């Protein structure tokens, strides 16, 4: 059982939790995720680790209330327990000094992007963060992103904050302006698909962190499988990050609807 | 005392001699083998959680136990991977001391109620019974009797503890709480070690919980046997992945003197054919995990599961039988086994095939899928099957399936469950530096001691064998415990 020690609302439906998990806090790296389950009848769902505090023995997860399970988690309060938290899972992000890196995070995807931004900056990269949301209220973690970014570009669909337009508009402005060595993207599958199409046009290497349906998260079921470069991969053990230009996003979008 | 001397000493106890004399051997040999009572096939094919096999009554068990000739050289024991004292427990049943029979089982087996249900006895102990070896008669129903004794003890509420050596304070870790890890933990605890079992999932039991369905092995039976281990002092840590959450170095730093890697072969194989990623096509592990571990067919469970009307399970092992019988119980109108060989080559237990047929499962043998096609939403709709014929026997002695050129047919399905084997879990092999790993991804060990290339690391079960059986995994756990104990005592 993992105790919730802090809870903060980023917006009406986006909640940040700090959860006791000392072993995970110590061994996680940027890009890793956990599987959580709430209640004896709860389902196992994957959530990326947004931060950790080794001294306090806690990890931070950010959840958007979209379905039954995420709503159930978001309803928990400080002092409540998450029944099961297991991790760190997946392959850590490959961090090195690439040069100039665009970190493109959409919606709640900005939270799992945060540790990557920090690690990329610490590895000596010039980091340009492009963060996007439908509207002003859904722009999260801007200050924390700014702390490790050389520049932050905020995009909103309705222009209520930052610039009006899609994440791809923001990315393209940067590409037209300077040489970009790598793009990392995390967000809704449809957004990552269009980021990938854009950067492919400009031949900029791009990594996408995929968020598929999962059950165990340890490679034993294949619920999370997708096609990358013509081969079947399990997102939970081979990923969650893949070369975005090789990912079959249409298949991924289709498989995400399996239980709708 | 050697094993043989021990067996004979027990056999010459006065009550056993008297029991042997009480019924003539000829009369014992003429008794027919007992039949296991079971639920009606039509009824049970709609009942997910009721066990099919109902167990023997006390009268049936005593009568069947009387068939056992109490051989001086009990060959049946050679067929048991954990070396159960078979005539000793059976003779206790014959004399009506069922609790003592259960005690005998526990000397060597941590999970008798499990083994009595899921072991392929026809290939193990019962295959070596003198009745089948020398007398051309049906063997003594050792599995049924094992189950009877274990069930009787559990239901009596008088569960006994095995004899324990005094605690020695030496910390030992088992990685994985499936049958290999549990057998190892039980034996090490009996020897006085301070054993901790680390499990990645939220439930203890491995394949006994997520794989084998309730209608074959009820979870509550597994839990009672795990509780006995707990009472013996074995500690369980769930949600902890050795190699991820904690490393081998962490374990050594925390003072663990030995590690038994029993992480299994949990990775499902796919066939890599077109359309295999369509919605409705899934691994048997995913399907069974959703239904068994996550209770997905219960409306109160948050985990969903697809319930097809026309379900094809590809493969014919025990897991395939479990999956197809589960699909039928979830409401499939048609549930098929699609297998590229013929019924004779099926790896599943004969009893499982028989049960499946009685429940209305349709066997579509000598067919192999080539590709799947879906509807406009990406949901699987039909599959193209290649008709096969049997050619020459392959290296394993099974006749090789060969495609009949041009003979294909379309087959309507709305759910496909792929059950074509599993691969070893790469987590331990990839994070324990210095392990020797085979080209199949299994951990290489000394066959006699189960010791790996890393001296403090022993391994057993499917991570060493690839996909095998519960009882072979348990046998490995026992063997590793004996060898690790010797190595540690030698060092001390």
XYZ file of C-alpha atoms in Angstrom:
752
model
C 0.000 0.000 0.000
C 1.353 3.378 -0.993
C 0.318 6.457 0.941
C -0.571 9.688 -0.816
C 1.399 12.485 0.870
C 0.457 15.377 -1.394
C -2.263 16.228 -3.891
C -2.554 19.254 -6.111
C -5.066 20.167 -8.809
C -3.406 21.488 -11.968
C -6.825 21.978 -13.487
C -10.311 20.686 -12.850
C -9.481 17.238 -14.242
C -5.708 17.073 -13.934
C -4.328 16.035 -10.562
C -0.788 15.698 -9.268
C -0.095 13.125 -6.550
C 3.027 12.604 -4.500
C 3.005 8.974 -3.381
C 5.207 7.028 -0.982
C 7.244 4.487 -2.963
C 10.829 4.608 -1.669
C 12.263 1.759 -3.750
C 10.818 3.127 -6.973
C 11.947 6.671 -6.119
C 15.495 5.409 -5.778
C 15.705 3.317 -8.949
C 13.617 5.286 -11.479
C 15.042 7.276 -14.360
C 13.475 9.734 -16.812
C 11.040 7.935 -19.094
C 10.105 5.169 -16.637
C 6.498 4.489 -15.683
C 4.544 2.677 -12.965
C 1.402 0.538 -12.976
C -1.125 1.470 -10.325
C -4.298 -0.181 -9.069
C -6.890 1.227 -6.708
C -9.115 -1.134 -4.727
C -9.474 -4.897 -4.891
C -11.660 -4.667 -7.995
C -9.476 -1.985 -9.566
C -7.762 -2.298 -12.928
C -4.048 -1.908 -13.545
C -3.233 1.284 -15.441
C 0.107 2.761 -16.527
C 1.245 6.239 -15.434
C 4.564 7.892 -16.156
C 6.706 8.992 -13.212
C 6.917 12.788 -13.445
C 9.420 13.277 -10.613
C 10.820 11.593 -7.533
C 12.262 12.599 -4.195
C 14.740 9.997 -2.961
C 15.118 11.644 0.461
C 11.362 11.647 1.075
C 10.936 8.296 -0.661
C 8.177 9.568 -2.934
C 7.313 9.634 -6.609
C 5.101 12.129 -8.413
C 2.415 11.088 -10.863
C 0.041 13.296 -12.820
C -3.349 11.968 -13.865
C -6.119 13.278 -16.041
C -9.581 12.088 -15.084
C -10.870 10.626 -18.345
C -12.246 7.176 -17.568
C -13.559 5.160 -14.627
C -10.146 4.204 -13.260
C -8.476 7.589 -13.597
C -11.520 9.250 -11.991
C -11.286 6.771 -9.123
C -7.624 7.651 -8.587
C -8.236 11.401 -8.880
C -10.889 11.152 -6.154
C -8.285 9.969 -3.627
C -7.000 12.447 -1.052
C -3.906 13.069 1.040
C -3.565 10.239 3.569
C -5.390 7.723 1.333
C -3.561 4.745 -0.069
C -3.059 3.507 -3.598
C -3.524 -0.267 -3.345
C -0.682 -1.195 -5.689
C 2.167 0.755 -7.268
C 4.721 -1.270 -9.210
C 7.766 -0.070 -11.103
C 9.862 1.488 -12.400
C 8.813 -0.065 -15.704
C 9.906 0.313 -19.301
C 13.196 1.498 -20.767
C 14.560 4.813 -19.516
C 14.875 7.656 -22.009
C 18.193 7.631 -23.809
C 19.796 10.861 -22.640
C 22.943 12.343 -24.218
C 24.174 15.632 -25.579
C 22.416 15.786 -28.938
C 22.736 19.573 -29.408
C 19.371 21.275 -29.741
C 16.356 19.294 -28.527
C 12.681 20.173 -28.910
C 10.560 18.723 -26.116
C 6.971 18.738 -27.373
C 4.400 17.931 -24.686
C 0.656 18.021 -25.136
C -1.962 18.232 -22.385
C -1.275 15.897 -19.484
C 1.755 14.643 -21.482
C 3.647 17.683 -20.221
C 4.027 15.954 -16.845
C 5.945 12.896 -18.060
C 7.942 15.217 -20.323
C 9.242 17.155 -17.335
C 11.915 14.654 -16.162
C 13.118 14.317 -19.763
C 13.436 18.105 -20.111
C 15.451 18.206 -16.911
C 17.718 15.305 -17.919
C 18.256 16.696 -21.426
C 19.229 20.064 -19.982
C 21.605 18.502 -17.471
C 23.232 16.528 -20.306
C 24.186 19.855 -21.919
C 21.495 20.180 -24.570
C 19.865 23.395 -25.652
C 16.267 22.608 -24.725
C 13.325 24.275 -26.422
C 10.064 23.165 -24.863
C 6.865 23.449 -26.837
C 3.902 22.798 -24.582
C 0.359 22.747 -25.846
C -3.156 22.431 -24.510
C -6.693 22.985 -25.714
C -7.159 26.042 -23.568
C -5.370 28.187 -20.963
C -6.649 26.248 -17.924
C -5.117 23.027 -19.222
C -1.567 24.382 -19.563
C 0.269 22.693 -16.689
C 3.742 22.842 -15.152
C 4.848 25.869 -17.195
C 7.150 27.167 -14.443
C 8.804 23.806 -13.862
C 9.282 23.340 -17.610
C 10.831 26.809 -17.843
C 13.330 26.008 -15.098
C 15.206 23.553 -17.319
C 14.366 24.981 -20.747
C 16.282 27.570 -22.746
C 12.972 28.630 -24.211
C 9.328 27.754 -23.664
C 6.698 28.121 -26.366
C 3.112 27.754 -25.183
C 0.412 26.908 -27.713
C -3.343 26.839 -27.115
C -5.990 25.679 -29.594
C -8.170 28.685 -28.853
C -5.435 31.278 -28.334
C -6.539 31.865 -24.735
C -2.892 31.733 -23.636
C 0.486 31.845 -25.405
C 0.131 31.500 -29.164
C -2.969 30.324 -30.959
C -2.490 27.091 -32.845
C -1.469 23.467 -32.600
C 1.736 22.054 -31.169
C 2.974 21.430 -34.702
C 2.756 25.165 -35.446
C 5.038 25.878 -32.522
C 7.507 23.164 -33.530
C 7.603 24.334 -37.139
C 8.457 27.903 -36.073
C 11.542 26.569 -34.292
C 12.539 24.298 -37.168
C 12.300 27.206 -39.621
C 14.469 29.309 -37.355
C 17.336 27.028 -36.303
C 18.904 23.598 -36.611
C 17.157 21.009 -34.438
C 18.935 17.721 -33.625
C 16.189 15.815 -31.852
C 12.507 16.070 -31.054
C 10.887 14.243 -28.139
C 7.106 14.133 -27.992
C 4.581 12.982 -25.403
C 0.861 13.569 -25.614
C -2.316 12.173 -27.111
C -1.615 9.613 -29.853
C -3.174 11.781 -32.539
C -0.906 14.694 -31.553
C 2.209 12.526 -31.619
C 1.211 11.248 -35.045
C 1.112 14.783 -36.463
C 4.333 15.818 -34.706
C 5.953 12.759 -36.255
C 4.650 13.574 -39.738
C 6.006 17.112 -39.417
C 9.487 16.197 -38.207
C 9.719 13.425 -40.791
C 9.260 16.072 -43.462
C 12.262 17.921 -42.050
C 14.183 14.687 -41.319
C 14.580 15.480 -37.638
C 15.050 12.343 -35.484
C 12.020 12.031 -33.210
C 11.202 9.925 -30.174
C 7.621 9.421 -29.057
C 6.611 8.074 -25.665
C 3.594 5.862 -26.317
C 0.647 5.368 -24.020
C -1.199 2.185 -25.002
C -3.601 -0.110 -23.175
C -1.662 -2.220 -20.684
C -2.464 -4.970 -18.185
C 0.606 -6.260 -16.369
C 3.220 -3.838 -17.729
C 5.971 -6.463 -17.522
C 5.784 -8.025 -20.982
C 3.665 -11.040 -20.209
C 0.488 -10.286 -22.134
C 1.086 -8.164 -25.220
C -2.011 -5.979 -24.744
C 0.251 -2.976 -25.405
C 1.717 -4.275 -28.647
C 2.204 -1.979 -31.622
C 4.028 -2.109 -34.926
C 7.364 -0.293 -35.135
C 9.359 -0.519 -38.349
C 7.149 -3.406 -39.473
C 7.808 -5.440 -36.325
C 5.544 -6.081 -33.341
C 6.881 -4.499 -30.149
C 5.579 -4.489 -26.593
C 5.384 -0.868 -25.373
C 5.792 -1.892 -21.711
C 9.171 -3.595 -22.105
C 10.577 -2.427 -25.469
C 9.351 1.145 -24.903
C 7.553 3.280 -23.995
C 9.800 5.399 -26.265
C 10.235 4.544 -29.916
C 11.511 6.139 -33.075
C 8.336 8.045 -33.944
C 8.983 7.835 -37.690
C 8.728 4.033 -37.522
C 5.588 3.832 -35.370
C 2.310 2.791 -37.030
C 0.231 5.486 -35.328
C -2.943 4.566 -37.211
C -2.799 1.053 -35.826
C -2.083 2.450 -32.356
C -5.063 4.812 -32.575
C -7.247 1.893 -33.646
C -6.060 -0.365 -30.811
C -6.676 2.374 -28.215
C -10.377 2.055 -29.064
C -10.495 -1.686 -28.285
C -12.664 -1.211 -25.195
C -14.623 1.883 -26.248
C 19.792 -43.403 6.027
C 19.527 -43.614 2.264
C 16.230 -42.817 0.573
C 15.699 -46.536 -0.119
C 16.349 -47.479 3.528
C 13.957 -44.760 4.671
C 11.246 -46.033 2.360
C 11.731 -49.598 3.601
C 11.820 -48.556 7.271
C 8.457 -46.888 6.850
C 7.120 -49.820 4.914
C 8.031 -52.249 7.683
C 6.140 -50.364 10.380
C 3.754 -52.898 11.993
C 0.549 -51.165 10.903
C 1.683 -51.225 7.272
C 2.604 -54.899 7.399
C -0.757 -55.670 8.901
C -2.560 -53.549 6.328
C -0.789 -55.346 3.495
C -1.898 -58.687 4.876
C -5.470 -57.571 5.440
C -6.411 -57.807 1.746
C -4.962 -60.262 -0.733
C -2.842 -58.718 -3.484
C -4.920 -60.511 -6.089
C -8.087 -59.004 -4.691
C -6.489 -55.534 -4.701
C -5.486 -56.017 -8.314
C -9.025 -56.874 -9.350
C -10.535 -53.656 -8.056
C -11.482 -51.215 -10.834
C -9.851 -47.772 -10.782
C -12.037 -45.093 -9.223
C -13.790 -42.508 -11.412
C -13.535 -38.848 -10.432
C -17.029 -37.395 -9.989
C -17.471 -34.232 -12.017
C -20.022 -31.521 -12.756
C -22.434 -32.098 -15.623
C -20.811 -30.881 -18.845
C -23.689 -28.719 -20.093
C -24.091 -27.065 -16.692
C -20.390 -26.449 -16.108
C -19.793 -24.999 -19.578
C -21.669 -21.904 -18.347
C -20.060 -21.737 -14.922
C -16.709 -19.951 -14.825
C -15.811 -20.475 -11.199
C -17.135 -23.884 -10.246
C -14.537 -26.609 -10.237
C -15.200 -29.350 -12.791
C -13.644 -32.212 -10.834
C -15.462 -32.716 -7.562
C -12.955 -34.851 -5.677
C -13.287 -38.338 -4.219
C -15.486 -39.230 -1.267
C -13.754 -40.767 1.740
C -15.136 -44.213 0.822
C -13.911 -43.895 -2.747
C -10.476 -42.783 -1.545
C -10.097 -45.641 0.930
C -11.188 -48.190 -1.688
C -8.816 -46.759 -4.316
C -5.963 -46.591 -1.790
C -6.539 -50.294 -1.302
C -5.550 -50.932 -4.904
C -1.993 -49.818 -4.118
C 0.170 -52.917 -3.567
C 2.624 -51.052 -1.292
C 5.568 -52.166 -3.438
C 8.931 -52.707 -1.720
C 10.495 -50.840 -4.590
C 7.878 -48.170 -5.352
C 8.645 -47.200 -8.957
C 5.842 -44.608 -8.831
C 8.148 -42.413 -6.727
C 10.694 -42.275 -9.554
C 8.039 -40.570 -11.641
C 7.424 -37.778 -9.115
C 9.650 -34.732 -9.624
C 9.371 -33.756 -5.951
C 9.816 -37.305 -4.623
C 6.579 -37.669 -2.659
C 6.526 -40.782 -0.400
C 3.679 -42.170 -2.455
C 2.935 -45.575 -0.821
C 3.304 -43.990 2.641
C 0.599 -41.403 2.065
C -1.646 -43.836 0.225
C -1.461 -46.465 2.976
C -2.401 -43.819 5.512
C -5.498 -43.152 3.434
C -6.283 -46.861 3.316
C -6.149 -47.097 7.106
C -8.336 -44.023 7.399
C -5.740 -41.647 8.825
C -6.275 -38.890 6.277
C -4.548 -36.151 8.284
C -1.417 -38.284 8.583
C -1.547 -38.830 4.796
C -1.570 -35.057 4.319
C 1.432 -34.743 6.621
C 3.386 -37.225 4.527
C 2.622 -35.181 1.409
C 3.920 -32.013 3.069
C 7.285 -33.575 3.793
C 8.204 -33.045 0.156
C 5.531 -30.882 -1.471
C 4.616 -27.304 -0.633
C 1.472 -27.455 -2.785
C -0.183 -30.894 -2.659
C -3.729 -29.641 -3.312
C -2.381 -27.852 -6.400
C -0.326 -30.788 -7.700
C -3.137 -33.264 -7.151
C -5.176 -31.115 -9.529
C -2.835 -29.934 -12.260
C 0.020 -32.457 -12.525
C 0.045 -34.632 -15.649
C 0.157 -37.776 -13.484
C -0.383 -39.955 -16.548
C 3.119 -38.940 -17.653
C 4.695 -38.993 -14.185
C 3.938 -41.029 -11.047
C 1.006 -42.955 -12.514
C 3.025 -43.833 -15.636
C 5.491 -45.670 -13.360
C 2.855 -47.492 -11.284
C 3.310 -51.262 -11.267
C -0.275 -51.730 -12.495
C 0.473 -50.102 -15.832
C 4.112 -51.191 -16.018
C 3.708 -54.883 -15.279
C 0.021 -55.756 -15.073
C -1.439 -53.881 -18.051
C -4.092 -52.385 -15.818
C -5.077 -48.840 -15.045
C -2.613 -47.278 -12.586
C -3.518 -46.340 -9.020
C -5.150 -42.873 -9.074
C -2.259 -41.251 -7.201
C -3.241 -37.731 -8.249
C -6.833 -38.126 -7.083
C -5.624 -39.524 -3.762
C -3.125 -36.693 -3.282
C -5.888 -34.211 -3.899
C -8.199 -36.065 -1.529
C -5.717 -35.992 1.361
C -4.843 -32.319 0.864
C -8.496 -31.296 0.511
C -9.499 -33.353 3.538
C -6.877 -31.658 5.677
C -7.838 -28.171 4.494
C -11.552 -28.751 5.044
C -10.929 -30.304 8.463
C -9.514 -26.995 9.647
C -6.631 -28.909 11.220
C -3.874 -27.885 8.831
C -0.580 -29.186 10.170
C 2.808 -27.499 9.914
C 5.734 -29.444 8.535
C 8.651 -30.129 10.833
C 10.949 -27.107 10.964
C 14.660 -26.835 11.715
C 15.588 -24.083 14.218
C 15.926 -20.640 12.598
C 19.473 -19.980 11.389
C 18.980 -16.295 10.561
C 20.419 -16.639 7.062
C 18.517 -14.502 4.527
C 17.511 -16.074 1.226
C 15.537 -14.526 -1.653
C 13.251 -16.192 -4.170
C 12.397 -14.193 -7.281
C 8.898 -15.043 -8.458
C 6.049 -16.626 -6.483
C 5.013 -19.284 -8.979
C 5.324 -23.003 -8.278
C 9.151 -23.069 -8.444
C 9.572 -20.123 -6.054
C 6.963 -21.472 -3.613
C 8.462 -24.977 -3.538
C 11.925 -23.520 -2.977
C 10.663 -21.169 -0.254
C 8.900 -23.992 1.575
C 11.960 -26.222 1.613
C 14.363 -23.459 2.656
C 12.030 -22.367 5.463
C 11.899 -25.971 6.704
C 15.697 -25.942 6.781
C 15.609 -22.884 9.032
C 16.342 -20.098 6.556
C 14.810 -16.627 6.621
C 13.109 -16.643 3.197
C 11.604 -13.684 1.320
C 9.709 -14.193 -1.939
C 9.584 -11.208 -4.326
C 6.662 -11.042 -6.761
C 6.120 -8.541 -9.596
C 2.326 -8.817 -9.690
C -0.071 -7.728 -6.958
C -1.033 -11.363 -6.199
C 1.126 -14.252 -4.991
C 1.045 -17.490 -6.985
C 2.271 -16.789 -10.516
C 0.601 -18.957 -13.146
C -1.510 -20.632 -10.450
C -3.357 -17.304 -10.125
C -3.208 -15.545 -13.478
C -3.087 -18.593 -15.747
C -4.915 -21.692 -14.556
C -8.661 -20.951 -14.331
C -10.889 -21.372 -11.296
C -12.749 -24.290 -12.871
C -9.500 -26.276 -12.758
C -7.736 -24.763 -9.735
C -9.692 -22.510 -7.347
C -7.647 -19.556 -6.060
C -8.754 -20.160 -2.496
C -6.977 -23.512 -2.552
C -3.767 -21.865 -3.719
C -4.157 -19.232 -0.993
C -4.476 -21.819 1.780
C -1.220 -23.439 0.681
C 0.475 -20.008 0.519
C -0.829 -19.266 4.030
C 0.901 -22.381 5.311
C 4.164 -21.016 3.899
C 3.472 -17.704 5.662
C 2.925 -19.529 8.950
C 6.254 -21.245 8.348
C 7.821 -17.782 8.350
C 8.157 -17.178 4.617
C 7.775 -13.471 3.816
C 6.099 -12.283 0.630
C 6.738 -8.933 -1.049
C 4.374 -8.190 -3.933
C 4.658 -5.389 -6.519
C 8.431 -5.763 -6.454
C 10.327 -6.532 -9.634
C 13.822 -7.822 -8.998
C 16.000 -6.218 -11.662
C 13.788 -3.109 -11.780
C 12.463 -2.138 -8.340
C 15.492 -3.623 -6.609
C 18.673 -5.021 -8.108
C 20.755 -8.107 -7.403
C 23.298 -5.753 -5.817
C 20.593 -4.388 -3.487
C 19.746 -7.929 -2.372
C 23.396 -8.783 -1.711
C 23.873 -5.501 0.158
C 20.866 -6.310 2.334
C 22.599 -9.514 3.363
C 20.851 -12.121 1.219
C 23.192 -15.109 0.949
C 21.386 -16.861 -1.869
C 18.975 -15.923 -4.663
C 16.680 -18.389 -6.429
C 15.540 -16.995 -9.790
C 12.139 -18.419 -10.709
C 10.754 -15.685 -12.912
C 9.118 -18.074 -15.351
C 8.388 -18.002 -19.041
C 5.691 -15.407 -19.113
C 6.266 -13.798 -22.498
C 3.645 -14.828 -25.049
C 4.718 -15.847 -28.537
C 2.828 -14.473 -31.503
C 2.939 -15.906 -35.027
C 3.853 -12.598 -36.713
C 1.254 -12.964 -39.444
C -0.726 -10.120 -41.051
C -3.599 -8.768 -39.001
C -2.385 -10.157 -35.702
C -2.619 -6.696 -34.102
C -6.299 -6.285 -34.972
C -8.679 -5.682 -32.076
C -9.980 -9.003 -30.789
C -6.732 -10.860 -31.402
C -4.856 -11.392 -28.171
C -2.445 -13.675 -26.374
C -3.797 -16.398 -24.111
C -1.835 -14.711 -21.307
C -3.735 -11.456 -21.799
C -7.101 -13.200 -22.004
C -6.491 -15.450 -18.991
C -4.879 -12.670 -16.917
C -7.872 -10.415 -17.481
C -10.328 -13.167 -16.535
C -8.410 -14.974 -13.761
C -6.233 -12.349 -12.081
C -8.357 -9.257 -12.762
C -11.780 -10.988 -12.564
C -12.767 -9.063 -15.691
C -16.012 -10.923 -16.370
C -17.365 -9.801 -12.995
C -19.364 -6.570 -13.546
C -17.855 -5.146 -10.354
C -14.335 -5.401 -11.752
C -12.878 -2.310 -13.445
C -10.921 -4.438 -15.913
C -12.737 -5.105 -19.187
C -12.478 -8.224 -21.351
C -13.761 -8.975 -24.823
C -16.291 -11.771 -24.945
C -16.547 -13.073 -28.483
C -19.387 -15.116 -29.929
C -17.166 -16.987 -32.389
C -13.854 -17.555 -30.652
C -10.867 -19.401 -32.108
C -7.972 -20.423 -29.897
C -4.810 -21.114 -31.871
C -2.785 -23.977 -30.363
C -3.527 -27.142 -28.400
C -1.536 -27.075 -25.172
C -3.069 -26.954 -21.696
C -3.143 -23.157 -21.877
C -5.110 -23.327 -25.114
C -7.625 -25.680 -23.455
C -7.905 -23.303 -20.486
C -8.488 -20.350 -22.819
C -11.073 -22.036 -25.049
C -13.033 -23.449 -22.106
C -12.952 -20.002 -20.477
C -14.238 -18.381 -23.694
C -17.115 -20.877 -23.780
C -17.951 -20.080 -20.164
C -17.972 -16.346 -20.968
C -20.734 -16.985 -23.485
C -19.094 -17.909 -26.780
C -21.651 -19.615 -29.042
C -18.880 -21.308 -30.962
C -15.487 -21.940 -29.383
C -12.848 -23.581 -31.545
C -9.420 -25.080 -31.090
C -7.434 -24.471 -34.268
C -4.360 -26.702 -34.392
C -1.885 -27.365 -37.173
C -1.343 -31.015 -36.263
C -3.891 -33.753 -35.507
C -5.458 -34.638 -32.185
C -2.862 -37.328 -31.526
C -0.037 -34.768 -31.336
C -1.840 -32.363 -28.996
C 0.370 -31.456 -26.040
C -2.587 -30.867 -23.684
C -3.486 -33.448 -21.053
C -5.938 -36.069 -22.314
C -8.303 -35.182 -19.460
C -8.384 -31.518 -20.525
C -9.131 -32.449 -24.140
C -11.887 -34.784 -22.977
C -13.398 -32.119 -20.724
C -13.211 -29.540 -23.520
C -15.026 -31.857 -25.944
C -17.740 -32.655 -23.423
C -18.270 -28.919 -22.985
C -18.901 -28.450 -26.693
C -15.535 -27.122 -27.837
C -15.097 -27.699 -31.576
C -11.728 -29.089 -32.657
C -10.487 -27.819 -35.991
C -7.275 -29.786 -36.445
C -4.789 -29.736 -39.347
C -5.441 -26.031 -39.926
C -3.079 -23.112 -39.411
C -3.908 -19.388 -39.647
C -2.213 -17.400 -42.419
C -3.720 -13.983 -41.779
C -6.569 -12.085 -40.157
C -8.892 -9.468 -41.598
C -10.914 -6.898 -39.715
C -13.950 -4.687 -40.191
C -13.722 -0.928 -40.752
C -13.151 -0.380 -37.032
C -10.200 -2.740 -36.970
C -12.041 -5.546 -35.195
C -11.104 -9.041 -36.345
C -13.794 -10.529 -38.578
C -12.330 -13.548 -40.310
C -9.146 -15.514 -40.729
C -7.570 -17.371 -43.599
C -6.664 -20.933 -42.666
C -4.131 -23.143 -44.399
C -5.058 -26.808 -44.502
C -2.264 -29.099 -43.373
C -1.310 -32.748 -43.595
C 1.126 -34.721 -41.480
C 4.575 -35.446 -42.863
C 7.591 -37.194 -41.386
C 8.279 -37.137 -37.634
C 10.469 -34.200 -36.533
C 13.307 -34.152 -33.994
C 10.810 -34.341 -31.106
C 9.192 -37.408 -32.655
C 5.960 -35.632 -33.531
C 4.833 -35.760 -37.136
C 5.542 -32.467 -38.831
C 2.591 -30.525 -40.244
C 2.987 -29.665 -43.933
C 0.759 -27.193 -45.810
C -1.418 -28.661 -48.569
C -0.691 -26.352 -51.448
C -3.625 -24.227 -52.518
C -5.924 -25.588 -49.810
C -7.052 -22.549 -47.851
C -10.371 -21.459 -46.440
C -11.841 -18.376 -44.788
C -13.231 -18.797 -41.316
C -15.488 -16.280 -39.513
C -14.354 -15.255 -36.023
C -14.825 -12.260 -33.751
C -12.133 -13.180 -31.233
C -8.823 -14.978 -31.659
C -6.686 -16.128 -28.754
C -3.121 -16.977 -29.684
C -1.715 -19.817 -27.580
C 1.411 -20.930 -29.414
C 3.852 -21.016 -26.518
C 5.773 -18.669 -24.268
C 9.331 -17.437 -23.984
C 11.477 -16.957 -20.869
C 11.149 -13.642 -19.095
C 14.307 -11.642 -19.980
C 14.319 -9.489 -16.835
C 16.685 -11.540 -14.675
C 18.942 -12.648 -17.563
C 19.315 -9.047 -18.724
C 19.904 -7.407 -15.333
C 22.046 -10.008 -13.547
C 25.476 -9.350 -15.071
C 27.533 -12.497 -15.432
C 24.703 -15.015 -15.892
C 25.079 -17.531 -18.669
C 22.028 -17.458 -20.908
C 21.119 -19.884 -23.723
C 20.126 -18.813 -27.215
C 16.504 -19.365 -26.188
C 16.892 -16.876 -23.339
C 16.826 -19.490 -20.572
C 19.283 -19.319 -17.662
C 21.976 -21.985 -17.909
C 22.385 -23.958 -14.666
C 24.154 -27.056 -13.409
C 21.426 -29.710 -13.829
C 22.246 -31.363 -10.503
C 22.347 -28.272 -8.317
C 20.425 -25.637 -10.315
C 23.346 -23.270 -9.644
C 23.968 -20.615 -12.314
C 27.216 -19.043 -13.471
C 26.817 -16.571 -10.571
C 27.651 -18.667 -7.486
C 24.956 -17.249 -5.180
C 22.261 -17.374 -7.882
C 20.278 -20.570 -8.458
C 17.465 -20.824 -10.971
C 14.625 -23.183 -11.776
C 11.249 -23.639 -13.400
C 10.360 -22.152 -16.766
C 13.198 -19.590 -16.704
C 15.504 -22.629 -17.024
C 13.249 -24.981 -19.006
C 11.154 -22.708 -21.201
C 7.415 -23.399 -20.902
C 7.063 -26.643 -18.887
C 4.851 -27.911 -16.053
C 3.993 -26.861 -12.506
C 5.483 -30.009 -11.006
C 8.777 -29.809 -12.894
C 9.106 -26.231 -11.647
C 8.490 -27.433 -8.102
C 11.024 -30.211 -8.504
C 13.613 -27.626 -9.549
C 12.775 -25.555 -6.479
C 13.369 -28.552 -4.212
C 16.620 -29.453 -5.935
C 17.890 -25.873 -5.687
C 17.023 -25.729 -1.982
C 19.004 -28.893 -1.203
C 22.017 -27.663 -3.173
C 21.947 -24.091 -1.871
C 21.682 -25.337 1.714
C 24.706 -27.589 1.186
C 26.732 -24.766 -0.367
C 25.900 -22.356 2.465
C 26.560 -24.910 5.217
C 29.898 -25.755 3.610
C 30.857 -22.078 3.614
C 29.713 -21.373 7.176
